[in-house]
Structures are given as C-alpha cells and as structure tokens.
Amino acid sequence: MVVRVLFRAVIMGPPGSGKGTISDRIRKSFELKHLSSGDILRANIKAKTEIGLLMKSCIDQGQLVPDDIMTRLILAELRNLGQNSWLLDGFPRTVRQAEALDDVYNIDTVVNLNVPFETIKERLTSRWVHLSSGRVYNTTFNPPKIPGLDDITGEPLIQRNDDTPETVTKRLKAYEMQTQPVLEYYRSKGVLEVFSGTETNKIWPHVHTFLSGKLASGNHQVTGTV
Ligand code: AMP
C-alpha cells in the first residue's frame, strides 16, 4: 500500500532576499514542483496567449495583474500539477488571492525570508554592468580590475535603473506595503514561518531542517491510497 502525501507550501521574500536560490534548493531537496507566478506570466507573454497579450503592459509597468485573472491562471496551473507537492512563489500577492487559494487548497506552510533591507540594498546596488557586452560585475564579490571600467574594453560600467539605491528602496517599500497584509493573513492562520538572516547559505540550513521536520511529522494532507 502506498500513501501519497501532498505538501503545499508558499515562499515569500523581497526582491534580492535569495528567494530564487532557496526555492531552487527546496525544489531539489524535497522534490516539490516549483511554480513562479512571474515565470508563468512571462511564458504567457512569450507565447502570445490572450492573457499574455492583455497583461503585458501591466507587467511592464510593474503593476499587479488583477486578482481574478491572476487567480484563475494560477489555479489552472495548480490543477495541472494534480497529485504533486508544490511550492508557490510570487503568489499570493494580495489577501484576496490568498483567500481564493485557501478556498481550494490547504496550505501547509508559508516560508518567509526576512532579510534586512540594508543588506538587500547593499547586494543589489553593488551590481554594475557593461551595456554592450552584458558583462556583469559585483563591487563586492567580482569587482572590475579598474573601478567603474569594463575589464575587456575599458569602457565605463553603468548601474541599471532597477539597481540604483533610490529605485531599490522604492521596490522594497512597495513590496513591504503589498505583502504585509498577506503575511498577517498567514500569521493569523498559524502557518507562517519566518527565517531571518543576512546570508542565503546561513538561512538555508534552517529552512531545510524546518521543512524536513514538517514533512516527517505527517502534519499535512494525505490524499489517498494506491
Ligand atoms: P515577479 O517575477 O514575481 O516579480 O513578477 C513579475 C510581474 O508579474 C509583477 O511585477 C506583476 O506585474 C506580475 N505578477 C506576478 N505575480 C503576481 C501576482 N501574484 N499578482 C499580481 N501580479 C503578479
């Protein structure tokens, strides 16, 4: 007799918090399907689907896609995953989305990466690029030989608009405003687990231990016998 155990998790964290790296490690360690709402939308734009065409300008301007459209899209993707465990990334972004998800699925846990804004700002603003070649430098980990200049051509490096200190502060503030109610929603449901730290490699073991315990405890949905 085989019992299929389904595990449904959400990961949250501001841009630059290491969410991509942690999600990838969770996916590999626990064999979960990783579903990113941003990736799904970008794939729709690329494939020129009706939703993709409709939502392109919204996404280009960094605005949220309307709740009902986003929810329908994600729920359809989740249905396609059938009897698989999954990790949702980028969804829900609003309480309405969280409620719509709750109507259909039992969320076992919400992993929230709590990295100080100062650390993220340092991380994101230390990135410099050489525009014509796309070469990327990091003033902390991978600095150019001569500060401000590309190693190969000697041409000046620039900072992307997205990575200037002012823009990064704005993005982080917007993220905080947007997601605070969602975090509160999950906290009130008792499923929020916060992981604080400044380094992804130090946060990861805690996430791993926590999820291992969760999965071993069997404190989640068992969906039948085969
Ligand atoms: P991301 O890659 O998660 O930053 O998403 C890129 C863009 O897709 C966002 O700026 C939004 O325009 C849109 N988007 C992604 N997820 C959602 C969501 N859950 N609700 C509304 N819009 C979203």
PDB file of C-alpha atoms and ligand atoms in Angstrom:
ATOM      1  CA  MET A   1       0.000   0.000   0.000  1.00  0.00           C
ATOM      2  CA  VAL A   2       1.379   3.396  -0.954  1.00  0.00           C
ATOM      3  CA  VAL A   3       0.095   6.539   0.705  1.00  0.00           C
ATOM      4  CA  ARG A   4       0.580   9.723  -1.249  1.00  0.00           C
ATOM      5  CA  VAL A   5       1.375  12.673   0.935  1.00  0.00           C
ATOM      6  CA  LEU A   6       0.841  16.090  -0.555  1.00  0.00           C
ATOM      7  CA  PHE A   7       2.705  19.080   0.694  1.00  0.00           C
ATOM      8  CA  ARG A   8       1.641  22.578  -0.295  1.00  0.00           C
ATOM      9  CA  ALA A   9       3.897  25.492   0.510  1.00  0.00           C
ATOM     10  CA  VAL A  10       4.283  29.170  -0.337  1.00  0.00           C
ATOM     11  CA  ILE A  11       7.558  31.091  -0.288  1.00  0.00           C
ATOM     12  CA  MET A  12       7.715  34.838   0.258  1.00  0.00           C
ATOM     13  CA  GLY A  13      10.589  37.298   0.380  1.00  0.00           C
ATOM     14  CA  PRO A  14      11.529  40.674  -1.083  1.00  0.00           C
ATOM     15  CA  PRO A  15      13.499  41.022  -4.332  1.00  0.00           C
ATOM     16  CA  GLY A  16      17.148  40.267  -3.577  1.00  0.00           C
ATOM     17  CA  SER A  17      16.347  38.162  -0.493  1.00  0.00           C
ATOM     18  CA  GLY A  18      17.728  34.967  -2.029  1.00  0.00           C
ATOM     19  CA  LYS A  19      14.240  33.601  -2.704  1.00  0.00           C
ATOM     20  CA  GLY A  20      15.264  32.198  -6.101  1.00  0.00           C
ATOM     21  CA  THR A  21      18.205  30.267  -4.643  1.00  0.00           C
ATOM     22  CA  ILE A  22      16.250  28.958  -1.647  1.00  0.00           C
ATOM     23  CA  SER A  23      13.299  27.942  -3.863  1.00  0.00           C
ATOM     24  CA  ASP A  24      15.636  26.012  -6.105  1.00  0.00           C
ATOM     25  CA  ARG A  25      17.190  24.193  -3.155  1.00  0.00           C
ATOM     26  CA  ILE A  26      13.752  23.361  -1.723  1.00  0.00           C
ATOM     27  CA  ARG A  27      12.645  22.023  -5.106  1.00  0.00           C
ATOM     28  CA  LYS A  28      15.689  19.764  -5.378  1.00  0.00           C
ATOM     29  CA  SER A  29      15.812  18.604  -1.741  1.00  0.00           C
ATOM     30  CA  PHE A  30      12.122  17.836  -1.323  1.00  0.00           C
ATOM     31  CA  GLU A  31      11.088  17.051  -4.893  1.00  0.00           C
ATOM     32  CA  LEU A  32       8.402  19.687  -4.991  1.00  0.00           C
ATOM     33  CA  LYS A  33       7.160  21.341  -8.154  1.00  0.00           C
ATOM     34  CA  HIS A  34       8.169  24.987  -8.110  1.00  0.00           C
ATOM     35  CA  LEU A  35       5.599  27.362  -9.593  1.00  0.00           C
ATOM     36  CA  SER A  36       6.533  31.017 -10.045  1.00  0.00           C
ATOM     37  CA  SER A  37       3.730  33.418 -10.979  1.00  0.00           C
ATOM     38  CA  GLY A  38       6.203  35.801 -12.659  1.00  0.00           C
ATOM     39  CA  ASP A  39       7.612  32.966 -14.808  1.00  0.00           C
ATOM     40  CA  ILE A  40       4.100  31.843 -15.766  1.00  0.00           C
ATOM     41  CA  LEU A  41       3.159  35.368 -16.827  1.00  0.00           C
ATOM     42  CA  ARG A  42       6.396  35.807 -18.799  1.00  0.00           C
ATOM     43  CA  ALA A  43       5.802  32.461 -20.542  1.00  0.00           C
ATOM     44  CA  ASN A  44       2.284  33.662 -21.478  1.00  0.00           C
ATOM     45  CA  ILE A  45       3.700  36.878 -22.912  1.00  0.00           C
ATOM     46  CA  LYS A  46       6.308  34.952 -24.891  1.00  0.00           C
ATOM     47  CA  ALA A  47       3.707  32.520 -26.246  1.00  0.00           C
ATOM     48  CA  LYS A  48       1.420  35.494 -27.042  1.00  0.00           C
ATOM     49  CA  THR A  49      -1.555  33.915 -25.281  1.00  0.00           C
ATOM     50  CA  GLU A  50      -4.652  36.048 -24.762  1.00  0.00           C
ATOM     51  CA  ILE A  51      -3.755  36.646 -21.102  1.00  0.00           C
ATOM     52  CA  GLY A  52      -0.147  37.364 -22.036  1.00  0.00           C
ATOM     53  CA  LEU A  53      -1.151  39.997 -24.598  1.00  0.00           C
ATOM     54  CA  LEU A  54      -3.691  41.568 -22.245  1.00  0.00           C
ATOM     55  CA  MET A  55      -1.375  41.699 -19.262  1.00  0.00           C
ATOM     56  CA  LYS A  56       1.886  42.718 -20.928  1.00  0.00           C
ATOM     57  CA  SER A  57       1.586  46.468 -20.305  1.00  0.00           C
ATOM     58  CA  CYS A  58       0.510  45.846 -16.716  1.00  0.00           C
ATOM     59  CA  ILE A  59       3.607  43.750 -16.058  1.00  0.00           C
ATOM     60  CA  ASP A  60       5.924  46.099 -17.981  1.00  0.00           C
ATOM     61  CA  GLN A  61       4.847  48.914 -15.667  1.00  0.00           C
ATOM     62  CA  GLY A  62       5.393  46.767 -12.569  1.00  0.00           C
ATOM     63  CA  GLN A  63       1.677  46.878 -11.708  1.00  0.00           C
ATOM     64  CA  LEU A  64      -0.102  43.900 -10.253  1.00  0.00           C
ATOM     65  CA  VAL A  65      -2.227  41.810 -12.590  1.00  0.00           C
ATOM     66  CA  PRO A  66      -5.898  41.945 -11.445  1.00  0.00           C
ATOM     67  CA  ASP A  67      -6.686  39.389  -8.740  1.00  0.00           C
ATOM     68  CA  ASP A  68      -9.347  37.443 -10.629  1.00  0.00           C
ATOM     69  CA  ILE A  69      -7.179  36.969 -13.738  1.00  0.00           C
ATOM     70  CA  MET A  70      -4.111  36.027 -11.692  1.00  0.00           C
ATOM     71  CA  THR A  71      -6.066  33.614  -9.510  1.00  0.00           C
ATOM     72  CA  ARG A  72      -7.668  31.857 -12.459  1.00  0.00           C
ATOM     73  CA  LEU A  73      -4.278  31.454 -14.134  1.00  0.00           C
ATOM     74  CA  ILE A  74      -2.554  30.045 -11.044  1.00  0.00           C
ATOM     75  CA  LEU A  75      -5.391  27.720 -10.050  1.00  0.00           C
ATOM     76  CA  ALA A  76      -5.393  26.289 -13.578  1.00  0.00           C
ATOM     77  CA  GLU A  77      -1.634  25.658 -13.339  1.00  0.00           C
ATOM     78  CA  LEU A  78      -2.055  24.026  -9.918  1.00  0.00           C
ATOM     79  CA  ARG A  79      -4.820  21.789 -11.241  1.00  0.00           C
ATOM     80  CA  ASN A  80      -2.396  20.632 -13.934  1.00  0.00           C
ATOM     81  CA  LEU A  81       0.052  19.575 -11.226  1.00  0.00           C
ATOM     82  CA  GLY A  82      -2.526  17.087  -9.967  1.00  0.00           C
ATOM     83  CA  GLN A  83      -1.214  14.792  -7.236  1.00  0.00           C
ATOM     84  CA  ASN A  84       2.101  16.556  -6.752  1.00  0.00           C
ATOM     85  CA  SER A  85       3.501  18.544  -3.883  1.00  0.00           C
ATOM     86  CA  TRP A  86       4.297  22.137  -4.762  1.00  0.00           C
ATOM     87  CA  LEU A  87       5.969  25.364  -3.753  1.00  0.00           C
ATOM     88  CA  LEU A  88       4.276  28.566  -4.887  1.00  0.00           C
ATOM     89  CA  ASP A  89       6.448  31.611  -5.493  1.00  0.00           C
ATOM     90  CA  GLY A  90       5.104  35.120  -6.242  1.00  0.00           C
ATOM     91  CA  PHE A  91       1.512  34.130  -5.498  1.00  0.00           C
ATOM     92  CA  PRO A  92      -0.458  35.128  -3.458  1.00  0.00           C
ATOM     93  CA  ARG A  93       0.470  38.818  -3.539  1.00  0.00           C
ATOM     94  CA  THR A  94      -2.833  40.074  -2.059  1.00  0.00           C
ATOM     95  CA  VAL A  95      -5.197  38.836   0.648  1.00  0.00           C
ATOM     96  CA  ARG A  96      -7.874  38.231  -1.996  1.00  0.00           C
ATOM     97  CA  GLN A  97      -5.500  35.907  -3.822  1.00  0.00           C
ATOM     98  CA  ALA A  98      -4.628  34.140  -0.545  1.00  0.00           C
ATOM     99  CA  GLU A  99      -8.322  33.608   0.223  1.00  0.00           C
ATOM    100  CA  ALA A 100      -9.009  32.270  -3.259  1.00  0.00           C
ATOM    101  CA  LEU A 101      -6.118  29.828  -2.861  1.00  0.00           C
ATOM    102  CA  ASP A 102      -7.413  28.752   0.553  1.00  0.00           C
ATOM    103  CA  ASP A 103     -10.822  28.001  -0.931  1.00  0.00           C
ATOM    104  CA  VAL A 104      -9.260  25.217  -2.969  1.00  0.00           C
ATOM    105  CA  TYR A 105      -6.092  24.100  -1.179  1.00  0.00           C
ATOM    106  CA  ASN A 106      -4.855  23.567   2.342  1.00  0.00           C
ATOM    107  CA  ILE A 107      -1.581  25.465   2.649  1.00  0.00           C
ATOM    108  CA  ASP A 108       0.778  23.560   4.958  1.00  0.00           C
ATOM    109  CA  THR A 109       3.360  26.244   5.439  1.00  0.00           C
ATOM    110  CA  VAL A 110       4.459  29.690   4.306  1.00  0.00           C
ATOM    111  CA  VAL A 111       8.222  30.256   4.341  1.00  0.00           C
ATOM    112  CA  ASN A 112       9.012  33.949   4.707  1.00  0.00           C
ATOM    113  CA  LEU A 113      12.576  35.141   4.120  1.00  0.00           C
ATOM    114  CA  ASN A 114      13.238  38.108   6.332  1.00  0.00           C
ATOM    115  CA  VAL A 115      16.438  39.770   5.129  1.00  0.00           C
ATOM    116  CA  PRO A 116      17.178  43.305   6.368  1.00  0.00           C
ATOM    117  CA  PHE A 117      16.541  45.948   3.706  1.00  0.00           C
ATOM    118  CA  GLU A 118      20.029  47.369   4.276  1.00  0.00           C
ATOM    119  CA  THR A 119      21.583  44.008   3.332  1.00  0.00           C
ATOM    120  CA  ILE A 120      19.440  43.733   0.205  1.00  0.00           C
ATOM    121  CA  LYS A 121      20.269  47.281  -0.799  1.00  0.00           C
ATOM    122  CA  GLU A 122      23.968  46.571  -0.480  1.00  0.00           C
ATOM    123  CA  ARG A 123      23.553  43.398  -2.524  1.00  0.00           C
ATOM    124  CA  LEU A 124      21.516  44.930  -5.328  1.00  0.00           C
ATOM    125  CA  THR A 125      23.339  48.238  -5.606  1.00  0.00           C
ATOM    126  CA  SER A 126      26.756  46.599  -5.892  1.00  0.00           C
ATOM    127  CA  ARG A 127      25.845  45.270  -9.351  1.00  0.00           C
ATOM    128  CA  TRP A 128      27.373  47.099 -12.341  1.00  0.00           C
ATOM    129  CA  VAL A 129      27.076  46.150 -15.999  1.00  0.00           C
ATOM    130  CA  HIS A 130      28.873  46.722 -19.264  1.00  0.00           C
ATOM    131  CA  LEU A 131      25.937  47.525 -21.505  1.00  0.00           C
ATOM    132  CA  SER A 132      27.131  46.441 -24.945  1.00  0.00           C
ATOM    133  CA  SER A 133      28.506  43.049 -23.856  1.00  0.00           C
ATOM    134  CA  GLY A 134      26.152  42.334 -20.921  1.00  0.00           C
ATOM    135  CA  ARG A 135      29.150  41.577 -18.645  1.00  0.00           C
ATOM    136  CA  VAL A 136      28.064  41.882 -15.015  1.00  0.00           C
ATOM    137  CA  TYR A 137      30.334  42.877 -12.127  1.00  0.00           C
ATOM    138  CA  ASN A 138      29.719  42.987  -8.421  1.00  0.00           C
ATOM    139  CA  THR A 139      31.745  45.534  -6.487  1.00  0.00           C
ATOM    140  CA  THR A 140      31.900  43.176  -3.500  1.00  0.00           C
ATOM    141  CA  PHE A 141      32.312  39.675  -4.978  1.00  0.00           C
ATOM    142  CA  ASN A 142      33.520  40.226  -8.513  1.00  0.00           C
ATOM    143  CA  PRO A 143      34.895  43.761  -8.947  1.00  0.00           C
ATOM    144  CA  PRO A 144      36.316  45.070 -12.247  1.00  0.00           C
ATOM    145  CA  LYS A 145      40.111  45.367 -12.359  1.00  0.00           C
ATOM    146  CA  ILE A 146      39.793  49.155 -12.614  1.00  0.00           C
ATOM    147  CA  PRO A 147      36.843  50.576 -10.664  1.00  0.00           C
ATOM    148  CA  GLY A 148      33.999  51.673 -12.956  1.00  0.00           C
ATOM    149  CA  LEU A 149      35.531  50.239 -16.153  1.00  0.00           C
ATOM    150  CA  ASP A 150      34.937  47.043 -18.149  1.00  0.00           C
ATOM    151  CA  ASP A 151      37.896  44.616 -17.931  1.00  0.00           C
ATOM    152  CA  ILE A 152      37.945  43.824 -21.673  1.00  0.00           C
ATOM    153  CA  THR A 153      37.053  47.087 -23.439  1.00  0.00           C
ATOM    154  CA  GLY A 154      37.919  49.646 -20.729  1.00  0.00           C
ATOM    155  CA  GLU A 155      34.535  51.278 -21.375  1.00  0.00           C
ATOM    156  CA  PRO A 156      32.526  52.729 -18.474  1.00  0.00           C
ATOM    157  CA  LEU A 157      30.189  50.466 -16.494  1.00  0.00           C
ATOM    158  CA  ILE A 158      26.688  51.565 -15.636  1.00  0.00           C
ATOM    159  CA  GLN A 159      24.201  50.738 -12.935  1.00  0.00           C
ATOM    160  CA  ARG A 160      20.801  49.545 -14.192  1.00  0.00           C
ATOM    161  CA  ASN A 161      17.897  51.839 -13.291  1.00  0.00           C
ATOM    162  CA  ASP A 162      16.444  48.983 -11.293  1.00  0.00           C
ATOM    163  CA  ASP A 163      19.608  48.746  -9.175  1.00  0.00           C
ATOM    164  CA  THR A 164      20.155  52.361  -8.151  1.00  0.00           C
ATOM    165  CA  PRO A 165      19.772  52.949  -4.382  1.00  0.00           C
ATOM    166  CA  GLU A 166      16.657  55.133  -4.898  1.00  0.00           C
ATOM    167  CA  THR A 167      14.880  52.550  -7.081  1.00  0.00           C
ATOM    168  CA  VAL A 168      15.841  49.659  -4.838  1.00  0.00           C
ATOM    169  CA  THR A 169      14.436  51.497  -1.802  1.00  0.00           C
ATOM    170  CA  LYS A 170      11.209  52.145  -3.725  1.00  0.00           C
ATOM    171  CA  ARG A 171      10.913  48.499  -4.819  1.00  0.00           C
ATOM    172  CA  LEU A 172      11.479  47.254  -1.286  1.00  0.00           C
ATOM    173  CA  LYS A 173       8.970  49.688   0.206  1.00  0.00           C
ATOM    174  CA  ALA A 174       6.381  48.701  -2.413  1.00  0.00           C
ATOM    175  CA  TYR A 175       6.999  45.035  -1.651  1.00  0.00           C
ATOM    176  CA  GLU A 176       6.564  45.612   2.058  1.00  0.00           C
ATOM    177  CA  MET A 177       3.317  47.574   1.627  1.00  0.00           C
ATOM    178  CA  GLN A 178       1.934  44.973  -0.746  1.00  0.00           C
ATOM    179  CA  THR A 179       2.808  41.819   1.148  1.00  0.00           C
ATOM    180  CA  GLN A 180       2.414  42.852   4.794  1.00  0.00           C
ATOM    181  CA  PRO A 181      -1.331  42.065   4.797  1.00  0.00           C
ATOM    182  CA  VAL A 182      -0.650  38.664   3.194  1.00  0.00           C
ATOM    183  CA  LEU A 183       1.946  37.842   5.858  1.00  0.00           C
ATOM    184  CA  GLU A 184      -0.525  38.893   8.562  1.00  0.00           C
ATOM    185  CA  TYR A 185      -3.185  36.732   6.949  1.00  0.00           C
ATOM    186  CA  TYR A 186      -0.946  33.652   7.101  1.00  0.00           C
ATOM    187  CA  ARG A 187       0.295  34.509  10.581  1.00  0.00           C
ATOM    188  CA  SER A 188      -3.298  34.551  11.816  1.00  0.00           C
ATOM    189  CA  LYS A 189      -3.811  31.120  10.255  1.00  0.00           C
ATOM    190  CA  GLY A 190      -0.749  29.803  12.132  1.00  0.00           C
ATOM    191  CA  VAL A 191       1.140  28.671   9.020  1.00  0.00           C
ATOM    192  CA  LEU A 192       3.721  31.468   8.715  1.00  0.00           C
ATOM    193  CA  GLU A 193       7.349  30.546   9.433  1.00  0.00           C
ATOM    194  CA  VAL A 194       9.850  33.414   9.374  1.00  0.00           C
ATOM    195  CA  PHE A 195      13.543  32.882   8.592  1.00  0.00           C
ATOM    196  CA  SER A 196      15.714  35.869   9.379  1.00  0.00           C
ATOM    197  CA  GLY A 197      19.313  36.410   8.335  1.00  0.00           C
ATOM    198  CA  THR A 198      21.700  38.237   6.067  1.00  0.00           C
ATOM    199  CA  GLU A 199      23.219  35.307   4.130  1.00  0.00           C
ATOM    200  CA  THR A 200      21.369  32.772   1.996  1.00  0.00           C
ATOM    201  CA  ASN A 201      23.823  29.998   2.897  1.00  0.00           C
ATOM    202  CA  LYS A 202      23.167  30.548   6.590  1.00  0.00           C
ATOM    203  CA  ILE A 203      19.369  30.785   6.199  1.00  0.00           C
ATOM    204  CA  TRP A 204      19.121  27.670   4.058  1.00  0.00           C
ATOM    205  CA  PRO A 205      20.028  25.025   6.738  1.00  0.00           C
ATOM    206  CA  HIS A 206      17.237  26.379   8.957  1.00  0.00           C
ATOM    207  CA  VAL A 207      14.712  26.184   6.114  1.00  0.00           C
ATOM    208  CA  HIS A 208      15.904  22.670   5.310  1.00  0.00           C
ATOM    209  CA  THR A 209      15.615  21.471   8.928  1.00  0.00           C
ATOM    210  CA  PHE A 210      12.192  23.040   9.298  1.00  0.00           C
ATOM    211  CA  LEU A 211      10.783  21.534   6.095  1.00  0.00           C
ATOM    212  CA  SER A 212      12.314  18.117   6.856  1.00  0.00           C
ATOM    213  CA  GLY A 213      10.533  18.173  10.221  1.00  0.00           C
ATOM    214  CA  LYS A 214       7.271  19.302   8.632  1.00  0.00           C
ATOM    215  CA  LEU A 215       7.357  16.570   6.034  1.00  0.00           C
ATOM    216  CA  ALA A 216       8.311  13.927   8.592  1.00  0.00           C
ATOM    217  CA  SER A 217       5.600  14.976  11.038  1.00  0.00           C
ATOM    218  CA  GLY A 218       2.891  13.986   8.570  1.00  0.00           C
ATOM    219  CA  ASN A 219       1.025  17.039   9.700  1.00  0.00           C
ATOM    220  CA  HIS A 220      -0.286  17.651   6.212  1.00  0.00           C
ATOM    221  CA  GLN A 221      -2.712  16.351   3.688  1.00  0.00           C
ATOM    222  CA  VAL A 222      -2.718  12.640   2.933  1.00  0.00           C
ATOM    223  CA  THR A 223      -4.683  12.172  -0.221  1.00  0.00           C
ATOM    224  CA  GLY A 224      -5.416   8.549  -0.568  1.00  0.00           C
ATOM    225  CA  THR A 225      -4.016   5.136  -1.038  1.00  0.00           C
ATOM    226  CA  VAL A 226      -2.847   3.482  -4.182  1.00  0.00           C
TER     227      VAL A 226
HETATM  228  P1  AMP B   1       7.819  38.639 -10.372  1.00  0.00           P
HETATM  229  O1  AMP B   1       8.753  37.961 -11.326  1.00  0.00           O
HETATM  230  O2  AMP B   1       7.264  37.726  -9.309  1.00  0.00           O
HETATM  231  O3  AMP B   1       8.411  39.896  -9.768  1.00  0.00           O
HETATM  232  O4  AMP B   1       6.549  39.113 -11.230  1.00  0.00           O
HETATM  233  C1  AMP B   1       6.695  39.990 -12.323  1.00  0.00           C
HETATM  234  C2  AMP B   1       5.393  40.773 -12.517  1.00  0.00           C
HETATM  235  O5  AMP B   1       4.305  39.870 -12.746  1.00  0.00           O
HETATM  236  C3  AMP B   1       4.962  41.599 -11.312  1.00  0.00           C
HETATM  237  O6  AMP B   1       5.576  42.856 -11.295  1.00  0.00           O
HETATM  238  C4  AMP B   1       3.462  41.708 -11.557  1.00  0.00           C
HETATM  239  O7  AMP B   1       3.183  42.651 -12.575  1.00  0.00           O
HETATM  240  C5  AMP B   1       3.119  40.342 -12.113  1.00  0.00           C
HETATM  241  N1  AMP B   1       2.747  39.385 -11.045  1.00  0.00           N
HETATM  242  C6  AMP B   1       3.442  38.286 -10.626  1.00  0.00           C
HETATM  243  N2  AMP B   1       2.788  37.629  -9.653  1.00  0.00           N
HETATM  244  C7  AMP B   1       1.648  38.318  -9.433  1.00  0.00           C
HETATM  245  C8  AMP B   1       0.552  38.152  -8.534  1.00  0.00           C
HETATM  246  N3  AMP B   1       0.509  37.139  -7.654  1.00  0.00           N
HETATM  247  N4  AMP B   1      -0.459  39.064  -8.591  1.00  0.00           N
HETATM  248  C9  AMP B   1      -0.442  40.073  -9.468  1.00  0.00           C
HETATM  249  N5  AMP B   1       0.566  40.302 -10.332  1.00  0.00           N
HETATM  250  C10 AMP B   1       1.610  39.437 -10.334  1.00  0.00           C
END
